[in-house]
Structures are given as structure tokens and as C-alpha cells.
Coordinates of C-alpha atoms in Angstrom, one line a residue:
M14 CA -12.2 0.3 -13.9
Q15 CA -9.6 -2.0 -12.5
F16 CA -5.9 -1.7 -13.0
F17 CA -3.0 -4.0 -12.0
A18 CA 0.2 -2.2 -10.9
L19 CA 3.4 -4.2 -10.9
L20 CA 6.1 -2.7 -8.6
T21 CA 9.7 -3.7 -8.2
R22 CA 12.0 -2.8 -5.3
N23 CA 15.1 -1.0 -6.4
T24 CA 17.5 -3.4 -4.8
E25 CA 20.5 -2.4 -7.0
K26 CA 20.7 1.0 -5.2
F27 CA 19.2 0.2 -1.8
S28 CA 19.9 -2.4 0.8
D29 CA 17.5 -4.2 3.1
A30 CA 18.7 -1.8 5.9
D31 CA 17.6 1.1 3.7
F32 CA 14.1 -0.3 3.2
A33 CA 13.5 -1.2 6.9
P34 CA 12.6 2.2 8.3
L35 CA 10.1 2.9 5.5
L36 CA 8.3 -0.4 5.7
P37 CA 5.9 0.5 8.6
P38 CA 4.7 3.8 6.9
E39 CA 4.5 1.9 3.6
S40 CA 2.2 -0.7 5.2
E41 CA 0.1 2.0 6.8
Q42 CA -0.4 3.9 3.5
R43 CA -1.4 0.7 1.7
K44 CA -4.0 0.1 4.5
T45 CA -5.2 3.7 4.0
L46 CA -5.6 3.2 0.2
Y47 CA -7.4 -0.1 0.9
A48 CA -9.8 1.6 3.4
Q49 CA -10.5 4.3 0.9
G50 CA -11.5 1.7 -1.7
A51 CA -8.7 2.5 -4.1
V52 CA -6.8 -0.8 -3.5
R53 CA -8.6 -4.1 -3.9
Q54 CA -5.8 -6.6 -3.4
I55 CA -2.1 -6.7 -2.7
W56 CA 0.4 -9.5 -3.4
N57 CA 4.2 -9.9 -2.9
R58 CA 5.9 -10.8 -6.1
G59 CA 7.2 -14.3 -6.3
D60 CA 9.8 -13.6 -9.0
V61 CA 11.7 -10.6 -7.8
P62 CA 11.3 -8.3 -4.7
G63 CA 8.3 -6.2 -5.3
T64 CA 4.5 -6.0 -5.2
G65 CA 1.4 -6.5 -7.3
I66 CA -1.5 -4.2 -6.4
M67 CA -5.0 -4.3 -7.9
F68 CA -6.5 -0.8 -8.0
E69 CA -10.0 0.5 -8.6
A70 CA -9.6 3.9 -10.4
A71 CA -11.1 6.0 -13.2
D72 CA -7.9 6.0 -15.2
E73 CA -4.1 5.4 -15.1
K74 CA -3.5 8.9 -13.9
E75 CA -5.5 8.2 -10.8
V76 CA -3.5 5.0 -10.2
R77 CA -0.3 6.9 -10.5
G78 CA -1.6 9.4 -8.1
H79 CA -2.3 6.7 -5.5
L80 CA 1.1 5.1 -6.1
A81 CA 2.8 8.5 -5.6
T82 CA 1.6 8.5 -2.0
L83 CA 3.5 5.3 -1.1
P84 CA 6.7 6.1 0.9
L85 CA 8.8 3.6 -1.1
I86 CA 7.8 5.2 -4.4
E87 CA 8.3 8.7 -3.0
A88 CA 11.9 7.7 -1.9
G89 CA 12.7 6.2 -5.3
M90 CA 13.1 2.8 -3.7
M91 CA 10.3 1.2 -5.6
D92 CA 9.8 1.4 -9.4
I93 CA 6.6 1.1 -11.3
A94 CA 7.3 -1.8 -13.8
A95 CA 3.8 -1.7 -15.3
I96 CA 0.3 -0.4 -14.9
V97 CA -2.2 -2.6 -16.8
P98 CA -5.8 -1.7 -17.4
L99 CA -8.1 -4.7 -17.0
N100 CA -11.3 -5.6 -18.8
P101 CA -13.9 -8.0 -17.5
Y102 CA -13.6 -11.6 -18.6
P103 CA -16.7 -12.3 -20.8
G104 CA -16.6 -16.1 -20.3
F105 CA -18.6 -15.9 -17.1
G106 CA -21.4 -13.8 -18.5
P107 CA -24.5 -14.8 -20.5
K108 CA -23.9 -16.3 -24.0
R109 CA -24.8 -14.0 -26.8

């Protein structure tokens, strides 16, 4: 099943300088999750500082487990705004 996780940087408590040292390990962990097949796509948010990540997982608990491995989440510098389960769009399939 696919899930869309919407993450927001906690910019009220942390400055750009606070984020800087954690960005390289954050990037590496995201690459690891992608290589493992857990992450399908990653976007930067256009409305506020943060990220949208498409996950392949059995359930929301598994998604939260993957997110917990991200350094910015571990440090409390990134908040999980939403985790949305996704269903296939039926409009592309055969008509019934």
C-alpha cells in the first residue's frame, strides 16, 4: 500500500544553522530508504519548509517506523503533519 507523508520543518524552534549539520545524514538516510524500496518519491514542499514523501508500506505503523529513522525527525526538528493512506485511482482501469 502507498502512503503520502507530509513533513514540516520546525522553523519556530530551530534556525537554518541548526538544520545545517543534520542535512547530509538526513539525505543519506532518505537515499537508504529509497534503496530499500520503502520510499518511492520525495518532494520539497512549495508552501512551507518541509517535505512530501511517498512510501510503500504495509500500514501507517511501518511508515512511522521509517520516518523515525530520519535524523531531523529524531532531533525534533521535523514534524509529521500528516500520513495519508492512498488507494488506486479507478479511472484508468477497465470499465465495469
